[in-house]
Short mmCIF file of C-alpha atoms in Angstrom, two decimals:
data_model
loop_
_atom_site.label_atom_id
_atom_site.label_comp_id
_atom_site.label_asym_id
_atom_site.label_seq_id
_atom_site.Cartn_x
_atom_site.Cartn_y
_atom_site.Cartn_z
CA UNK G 621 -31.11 137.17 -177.77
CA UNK G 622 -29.35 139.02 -180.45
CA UNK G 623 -28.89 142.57 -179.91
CA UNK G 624 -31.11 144.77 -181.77
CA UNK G 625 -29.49 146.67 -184.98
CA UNK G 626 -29.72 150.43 -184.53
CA UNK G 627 -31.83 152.69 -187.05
CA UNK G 628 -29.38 154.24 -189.10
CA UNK G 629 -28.58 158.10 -188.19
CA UNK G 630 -31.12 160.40 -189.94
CA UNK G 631 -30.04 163.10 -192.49
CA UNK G 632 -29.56 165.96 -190.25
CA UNK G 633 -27.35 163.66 -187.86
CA UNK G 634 -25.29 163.07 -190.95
CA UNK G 635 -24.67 166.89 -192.48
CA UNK G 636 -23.61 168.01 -188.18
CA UNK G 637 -20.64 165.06 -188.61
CA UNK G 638 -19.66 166.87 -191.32
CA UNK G 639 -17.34 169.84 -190.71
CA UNK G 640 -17.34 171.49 -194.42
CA UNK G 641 -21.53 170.94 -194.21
CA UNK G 642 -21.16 173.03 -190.81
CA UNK G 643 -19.60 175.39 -192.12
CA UNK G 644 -21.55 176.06 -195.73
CA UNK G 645 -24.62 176.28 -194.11
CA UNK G 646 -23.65 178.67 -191.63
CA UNK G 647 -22.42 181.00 -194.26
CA UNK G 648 -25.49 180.65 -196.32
CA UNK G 649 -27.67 181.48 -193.04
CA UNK G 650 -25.40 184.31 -192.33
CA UNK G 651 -25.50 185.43 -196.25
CA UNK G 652 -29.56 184.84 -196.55
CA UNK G 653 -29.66 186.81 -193.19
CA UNK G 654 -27.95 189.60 -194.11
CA UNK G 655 -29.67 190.23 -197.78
CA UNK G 656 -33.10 189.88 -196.42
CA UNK G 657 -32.54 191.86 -192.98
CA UNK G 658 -29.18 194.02 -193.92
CA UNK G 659 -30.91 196.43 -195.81
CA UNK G 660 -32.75 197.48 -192.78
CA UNK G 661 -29.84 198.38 -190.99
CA UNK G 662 -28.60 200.65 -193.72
CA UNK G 663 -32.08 202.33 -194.67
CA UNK G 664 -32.71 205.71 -193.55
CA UNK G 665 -36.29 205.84 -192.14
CA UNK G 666 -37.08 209.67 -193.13
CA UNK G 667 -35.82 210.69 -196.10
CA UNK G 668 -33.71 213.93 -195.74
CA UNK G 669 -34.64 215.78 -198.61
CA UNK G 670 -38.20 215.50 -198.09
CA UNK G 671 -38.45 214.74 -194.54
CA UNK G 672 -41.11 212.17 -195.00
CA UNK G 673 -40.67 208.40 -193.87
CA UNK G 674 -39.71 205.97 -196.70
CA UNK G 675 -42.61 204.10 -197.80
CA UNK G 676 -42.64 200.16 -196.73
CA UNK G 677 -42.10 199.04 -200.29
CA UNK G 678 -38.49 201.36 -200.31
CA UNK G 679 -37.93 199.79 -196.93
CA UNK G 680 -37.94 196.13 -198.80
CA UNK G 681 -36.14 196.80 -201.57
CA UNK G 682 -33.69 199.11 -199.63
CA UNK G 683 -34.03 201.66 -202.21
CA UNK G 684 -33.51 204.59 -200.00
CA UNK G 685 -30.27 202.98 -198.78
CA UNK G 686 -28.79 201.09 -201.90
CA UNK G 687 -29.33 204.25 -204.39
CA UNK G 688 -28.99 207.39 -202.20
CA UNK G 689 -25.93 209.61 -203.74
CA UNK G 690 -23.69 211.43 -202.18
CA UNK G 691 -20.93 213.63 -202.87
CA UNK G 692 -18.52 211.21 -201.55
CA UNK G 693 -17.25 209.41 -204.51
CA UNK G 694 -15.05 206.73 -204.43
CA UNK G 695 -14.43 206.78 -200.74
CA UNK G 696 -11.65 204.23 -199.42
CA UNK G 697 -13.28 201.75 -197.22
CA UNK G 698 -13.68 203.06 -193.64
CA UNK G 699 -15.95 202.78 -190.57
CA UNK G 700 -18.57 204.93 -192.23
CA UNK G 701 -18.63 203.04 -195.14
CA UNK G 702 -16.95 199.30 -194.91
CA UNK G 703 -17.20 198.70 -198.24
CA UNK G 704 -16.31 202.25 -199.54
CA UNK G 705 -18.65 204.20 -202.09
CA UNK G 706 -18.91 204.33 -205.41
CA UNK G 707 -19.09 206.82 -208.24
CA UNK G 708 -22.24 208.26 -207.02
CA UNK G 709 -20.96 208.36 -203.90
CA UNK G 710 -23.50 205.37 -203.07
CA UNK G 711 -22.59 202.90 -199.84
CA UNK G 712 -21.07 199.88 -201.35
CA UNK G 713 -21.68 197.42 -198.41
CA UNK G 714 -25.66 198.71 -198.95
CA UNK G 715 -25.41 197.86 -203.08
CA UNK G 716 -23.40 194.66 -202.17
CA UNK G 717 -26.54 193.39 -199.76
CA UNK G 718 -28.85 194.93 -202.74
CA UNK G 719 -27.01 192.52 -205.45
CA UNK G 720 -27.43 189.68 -202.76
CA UNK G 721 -31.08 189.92 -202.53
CA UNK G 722 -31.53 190.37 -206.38
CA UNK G 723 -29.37 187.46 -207.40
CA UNK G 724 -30.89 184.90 -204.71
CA UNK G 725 -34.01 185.83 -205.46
CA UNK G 726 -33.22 185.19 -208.98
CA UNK G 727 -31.29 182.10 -207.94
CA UNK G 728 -33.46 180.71 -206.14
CA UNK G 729 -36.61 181.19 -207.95
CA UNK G 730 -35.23 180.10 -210.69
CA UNK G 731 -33.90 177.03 -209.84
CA UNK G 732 -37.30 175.83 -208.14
CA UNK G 733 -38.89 177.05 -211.43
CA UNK G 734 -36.67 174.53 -213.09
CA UNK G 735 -37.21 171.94 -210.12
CA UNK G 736 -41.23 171.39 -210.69
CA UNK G 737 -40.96 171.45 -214.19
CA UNK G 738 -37.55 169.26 -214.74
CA UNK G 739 -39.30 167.03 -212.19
CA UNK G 740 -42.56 166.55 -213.51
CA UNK G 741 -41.52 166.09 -217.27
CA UNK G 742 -38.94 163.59 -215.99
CA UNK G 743 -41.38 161.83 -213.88
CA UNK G 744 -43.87 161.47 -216.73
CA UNK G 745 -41.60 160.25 -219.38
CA UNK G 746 -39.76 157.54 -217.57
CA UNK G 747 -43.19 156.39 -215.93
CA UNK G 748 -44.62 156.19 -219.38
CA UNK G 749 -42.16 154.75 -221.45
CA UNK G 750 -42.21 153.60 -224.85
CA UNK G 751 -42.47 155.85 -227.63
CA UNK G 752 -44.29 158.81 -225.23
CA UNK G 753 -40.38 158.65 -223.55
CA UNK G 754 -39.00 158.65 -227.14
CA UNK G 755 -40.80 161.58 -227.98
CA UNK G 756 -40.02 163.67 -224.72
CA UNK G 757 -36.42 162.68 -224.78
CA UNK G 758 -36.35 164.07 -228.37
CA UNK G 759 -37.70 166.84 -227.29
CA UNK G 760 -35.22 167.61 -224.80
CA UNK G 761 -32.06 166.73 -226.78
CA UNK G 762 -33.60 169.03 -229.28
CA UNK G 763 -33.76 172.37 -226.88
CA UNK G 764 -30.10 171.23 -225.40
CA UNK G 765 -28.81 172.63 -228.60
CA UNK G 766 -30.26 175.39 -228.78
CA UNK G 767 -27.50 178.47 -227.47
CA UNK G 768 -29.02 179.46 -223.96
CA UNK G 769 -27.82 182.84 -224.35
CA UNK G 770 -29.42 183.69 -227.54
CA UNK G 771 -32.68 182.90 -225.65
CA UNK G 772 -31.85 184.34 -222.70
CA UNK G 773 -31.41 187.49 -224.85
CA UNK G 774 -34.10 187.11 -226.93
CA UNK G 775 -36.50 186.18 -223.88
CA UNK G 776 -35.69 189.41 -222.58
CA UNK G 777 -35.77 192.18 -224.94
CA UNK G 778 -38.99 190.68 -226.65
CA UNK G 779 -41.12 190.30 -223.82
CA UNK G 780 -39.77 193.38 -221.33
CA UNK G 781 -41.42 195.93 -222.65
CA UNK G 782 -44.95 194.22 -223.20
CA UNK G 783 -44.87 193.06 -219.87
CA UNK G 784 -44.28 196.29 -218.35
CA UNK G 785 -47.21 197.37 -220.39
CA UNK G 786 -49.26 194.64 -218.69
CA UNK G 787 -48.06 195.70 -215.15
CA UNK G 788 -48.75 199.49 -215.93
CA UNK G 789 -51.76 198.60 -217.07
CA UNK G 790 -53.40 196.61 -214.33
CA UNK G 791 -51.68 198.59 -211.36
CA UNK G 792 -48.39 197.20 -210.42
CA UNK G 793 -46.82 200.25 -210.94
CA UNK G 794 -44.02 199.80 -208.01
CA UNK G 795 -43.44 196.41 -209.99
CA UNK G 796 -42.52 198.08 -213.41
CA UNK G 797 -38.88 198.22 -212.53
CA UNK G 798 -38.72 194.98 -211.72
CA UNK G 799 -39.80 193.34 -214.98
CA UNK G 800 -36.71 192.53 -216.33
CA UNK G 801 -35.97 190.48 -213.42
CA UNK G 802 -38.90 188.59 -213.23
CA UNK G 803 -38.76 187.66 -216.91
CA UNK G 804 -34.93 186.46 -215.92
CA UNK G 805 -36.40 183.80 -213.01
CA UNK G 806 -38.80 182.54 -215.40
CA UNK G 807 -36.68 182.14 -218.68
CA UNK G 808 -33.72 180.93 -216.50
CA UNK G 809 -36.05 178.39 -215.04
CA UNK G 810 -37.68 177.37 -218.37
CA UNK G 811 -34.04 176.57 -219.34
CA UNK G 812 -32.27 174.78 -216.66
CA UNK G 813 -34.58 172.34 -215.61
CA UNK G 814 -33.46 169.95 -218.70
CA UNK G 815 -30.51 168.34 -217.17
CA UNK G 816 -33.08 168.11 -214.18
CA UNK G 817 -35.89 165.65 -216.65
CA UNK G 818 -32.69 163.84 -217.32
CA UNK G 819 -31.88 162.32 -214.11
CA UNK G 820 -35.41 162.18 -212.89
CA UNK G 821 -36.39 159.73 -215.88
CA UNK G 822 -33.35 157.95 -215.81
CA UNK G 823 -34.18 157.12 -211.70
CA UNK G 824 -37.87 156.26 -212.56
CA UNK G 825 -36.53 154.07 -215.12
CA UNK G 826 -34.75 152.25 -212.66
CA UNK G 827 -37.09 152.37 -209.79
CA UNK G 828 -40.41 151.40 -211.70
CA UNK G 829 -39.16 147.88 -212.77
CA UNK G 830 -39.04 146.75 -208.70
CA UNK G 831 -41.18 144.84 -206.73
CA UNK G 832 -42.97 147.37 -204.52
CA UNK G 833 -43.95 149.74 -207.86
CA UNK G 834 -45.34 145.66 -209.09
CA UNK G 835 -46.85 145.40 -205.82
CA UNK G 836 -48.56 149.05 -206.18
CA UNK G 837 -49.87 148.23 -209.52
CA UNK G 838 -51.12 144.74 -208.62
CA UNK G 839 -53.39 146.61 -206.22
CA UNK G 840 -54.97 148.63 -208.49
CA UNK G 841 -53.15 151.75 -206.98
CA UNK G 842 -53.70 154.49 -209.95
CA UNK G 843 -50.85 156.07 -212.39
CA UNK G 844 -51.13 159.29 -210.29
CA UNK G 845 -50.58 157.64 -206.67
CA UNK G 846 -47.74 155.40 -207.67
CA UNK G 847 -46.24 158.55 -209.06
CA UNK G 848 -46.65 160.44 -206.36
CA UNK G 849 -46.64 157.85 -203.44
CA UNK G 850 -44.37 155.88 -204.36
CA UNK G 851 -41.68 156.74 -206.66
CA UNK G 852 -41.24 160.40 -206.22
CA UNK G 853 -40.10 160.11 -202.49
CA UNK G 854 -37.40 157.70 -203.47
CA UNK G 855 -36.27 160.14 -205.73
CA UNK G 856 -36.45 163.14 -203.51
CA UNK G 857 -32.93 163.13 -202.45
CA UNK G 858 -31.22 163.50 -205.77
CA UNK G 859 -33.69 166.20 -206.44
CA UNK G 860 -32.89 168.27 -203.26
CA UNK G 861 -28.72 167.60 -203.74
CA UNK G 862 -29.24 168.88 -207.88
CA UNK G 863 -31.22 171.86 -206.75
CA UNK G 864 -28.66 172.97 -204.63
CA UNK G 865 -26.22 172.86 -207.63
CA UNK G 866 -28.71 174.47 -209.51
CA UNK G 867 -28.94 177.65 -207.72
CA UNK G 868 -25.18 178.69 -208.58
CA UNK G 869 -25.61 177.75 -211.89
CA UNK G 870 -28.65 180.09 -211.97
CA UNK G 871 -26.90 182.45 -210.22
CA UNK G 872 -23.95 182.56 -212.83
CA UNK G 873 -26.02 182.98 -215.31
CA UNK G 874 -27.97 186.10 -214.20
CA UNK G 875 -24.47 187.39 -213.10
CA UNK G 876 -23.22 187.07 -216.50
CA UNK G 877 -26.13 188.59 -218.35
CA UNK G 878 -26.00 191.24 -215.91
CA UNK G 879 -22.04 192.08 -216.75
CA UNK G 880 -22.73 192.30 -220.09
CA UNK G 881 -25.46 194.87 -219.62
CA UNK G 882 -28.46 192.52 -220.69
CA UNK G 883 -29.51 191.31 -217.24
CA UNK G 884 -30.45 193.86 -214.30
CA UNK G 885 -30.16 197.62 -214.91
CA UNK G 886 -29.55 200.76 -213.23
CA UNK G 887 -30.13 201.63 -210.68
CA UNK G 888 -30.96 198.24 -209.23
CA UNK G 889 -28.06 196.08 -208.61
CA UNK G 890 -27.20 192.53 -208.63
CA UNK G 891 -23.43 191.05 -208.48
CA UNK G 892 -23.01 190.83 -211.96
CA UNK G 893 -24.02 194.62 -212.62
CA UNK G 894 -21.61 195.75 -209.88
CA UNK G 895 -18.98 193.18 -210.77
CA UNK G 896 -19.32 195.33 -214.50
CA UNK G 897 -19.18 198.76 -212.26
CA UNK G 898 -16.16 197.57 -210.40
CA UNK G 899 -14.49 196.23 -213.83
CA UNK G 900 -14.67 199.90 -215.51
CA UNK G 901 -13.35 201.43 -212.62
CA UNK G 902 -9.79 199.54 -212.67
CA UNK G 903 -7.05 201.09 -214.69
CA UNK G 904 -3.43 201.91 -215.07
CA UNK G 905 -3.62 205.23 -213.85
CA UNK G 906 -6.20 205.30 -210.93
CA UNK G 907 -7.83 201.51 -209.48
CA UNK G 908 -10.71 201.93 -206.98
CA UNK G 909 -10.15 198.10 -206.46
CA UNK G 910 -12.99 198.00 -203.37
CA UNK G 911 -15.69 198.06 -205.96
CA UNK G 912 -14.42 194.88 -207.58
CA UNK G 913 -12.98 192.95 -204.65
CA UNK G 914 -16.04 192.72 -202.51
CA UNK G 915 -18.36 192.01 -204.85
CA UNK G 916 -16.47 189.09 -205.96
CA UNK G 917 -15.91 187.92 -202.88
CA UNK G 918 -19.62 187.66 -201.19
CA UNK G 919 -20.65 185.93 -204.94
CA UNK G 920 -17.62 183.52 -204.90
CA UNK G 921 -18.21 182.07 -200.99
CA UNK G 922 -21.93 181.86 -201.48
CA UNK G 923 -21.12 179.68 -204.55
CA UNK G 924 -18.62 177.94 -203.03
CA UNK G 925 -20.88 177.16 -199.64
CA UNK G 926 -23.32 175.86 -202.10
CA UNK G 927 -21.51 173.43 -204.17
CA UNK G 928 -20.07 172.44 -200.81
CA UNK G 929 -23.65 172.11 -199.35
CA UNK G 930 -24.63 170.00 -202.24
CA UNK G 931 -21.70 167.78 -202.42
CA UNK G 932 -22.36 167.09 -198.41
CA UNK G 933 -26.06 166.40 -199.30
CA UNK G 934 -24.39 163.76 -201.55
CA UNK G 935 -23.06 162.18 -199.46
CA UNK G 936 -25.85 162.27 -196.76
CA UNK G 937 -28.56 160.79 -198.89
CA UNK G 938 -25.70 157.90 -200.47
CA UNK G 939 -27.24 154.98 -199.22
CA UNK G 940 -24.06 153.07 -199.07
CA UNK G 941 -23.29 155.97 -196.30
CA UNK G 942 -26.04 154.90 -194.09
CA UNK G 943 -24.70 152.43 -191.46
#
């Protein structure tokens, strides 16, 4: 009897034999970890001017913690504070974790923005063909040319202030501050997921001339099953591997807006608006280096674990690496 062939290992099996895979989601865990929980540890529970506790929406957003001054400016880092203060005598590690949470959430958000969209234009114009695909491709080579700053900045300073009207005006008052970021997840999604259509049509092209999508269609399966059933889970790996390079790009993006004073504003902080702090700080005569170096560094590693993540997810879902 011939010996029976072995399933091939499973994804999971795959990423653990891989050492740089290890290692970049570990530091994404521990990064994710620390901007969702570390602003706990910093937060002050009673506020000491007032004496009253901090409210549960300052306790999520670390406000208390992130934006409290002090009249220790530009402390060296110490035990007290390990990432020094800065001009306001605010705790850097706390406005470090702060810039984490702002620019995953804008990150993150924005790349699965771009994911569902990207993914479902891509999906219908390679299924569809002909001159529908013709059309949609147009469409997209069209909007590639356009400068993705200019909208970016356009995006922004046209629709900021009408939709803090709306939120004023229908309650979400502890939400006004955080309409500029908001309109940055959706505009930033609404412009990456192009690249995203790209490579989804080109794999439906490829997949929907086989015999199992024949087979589907000689059954009488509908348009919305074969799309769903059948073609989208063969495509599911390449999605997962470009959203994980998406999220850096996304990332970059909000960071650079955010240097150049268009993205988030005081006194909420992402990595590109303390990068900017850090930046006018370093001179000749007097450098408080601390409020550039760390900054840099937490943004550079979680970038790096993630284009490491997604080149390991590469390789995991090849199937010329399945044995």
């Amino acid at each position: 009897m011939s010996a029976v062939t072995p399933p091939p290992p499973g994804l999971w099996v795959r990423l653990r034999k891989n050492p740089v895979a290890v290692i970049a989601m570990l530091t994404l865990a521990f990064i994710v970890f620390a901007a969702i929980v570390g602003p706990l540890w910093c937060t002050r529970f009673v506020t000491p001017e007032t004496g009253r506790p901090v409210s549960w929406w300052q306790q999520l957003t670390a406000f208390e913690a992130a934006h409290a001054t002090s009249r220790q400016q530009y402390d060296f880092p110490s035990r007290a504070h390990l990432f020094g203060t800065d001009n306001n005598g605010r705790d850097a590690f706390a406005r470090v974790i702060e810039g984490a949470r702002i620019s995953l959430l804008v990150g993150i958000s924005g790349a699965l923005i771009s994911l569902f969209v990207g993914t479902a234009y891509g999906l219908i114009s390679g299924y569809v063909g002909g001159r529908t695909d013709g059309i949609m491709m147009r469409a997209v080579e069209i909007l590639y040319s356009l400068p993705r700053l200019i909208i970016l900045i356009l995006f922004t300073f046209v629709f900021d202030k009408h939709f803090k009207s709306w939120l004023a005006a229908h309650n979400y008052v502890n939400m006004v501050g955080y309409s500029k970021i908001i309109i940055l997840i959706v505009t930033l999604g609404l412009i990456e997921w192009l690249t995203m259509a790209r490579i989804v049509r080109g794999q439906v092209l490829s997949l929907k001339s086989l015999q199992f999508i024949a087979a589907a269609r000689a059954l009488g399966q509908s348009h919305a099953r074969i799309i769903l059933r059948h073609l989208l889970p063969n495509i599911a790996g390449i999605i997962i591997v470009y959203l994980t390079l998406t999220i850096p790009s996304v990332i970059l993006d909000e960071s650079f807006l955010s240097f150049l004073g268009l993205g988030v504003q005081a006194p909420q902080a992402s990595w590109g608006s303390l990068l900017s702090d850090g930046a006018q700080v370093i001179n000749p005569v007097k450098s408080y280096w601390w409020l550039l170096l760390y900054p840099a560094l937490v943004m550079s590693v979680t970038l790096l674990a993630l284009n490491f993540l997604g080149d390991a997810l590469r390789d995991a879902l090849d199937p010329r690496a399945r044995r």
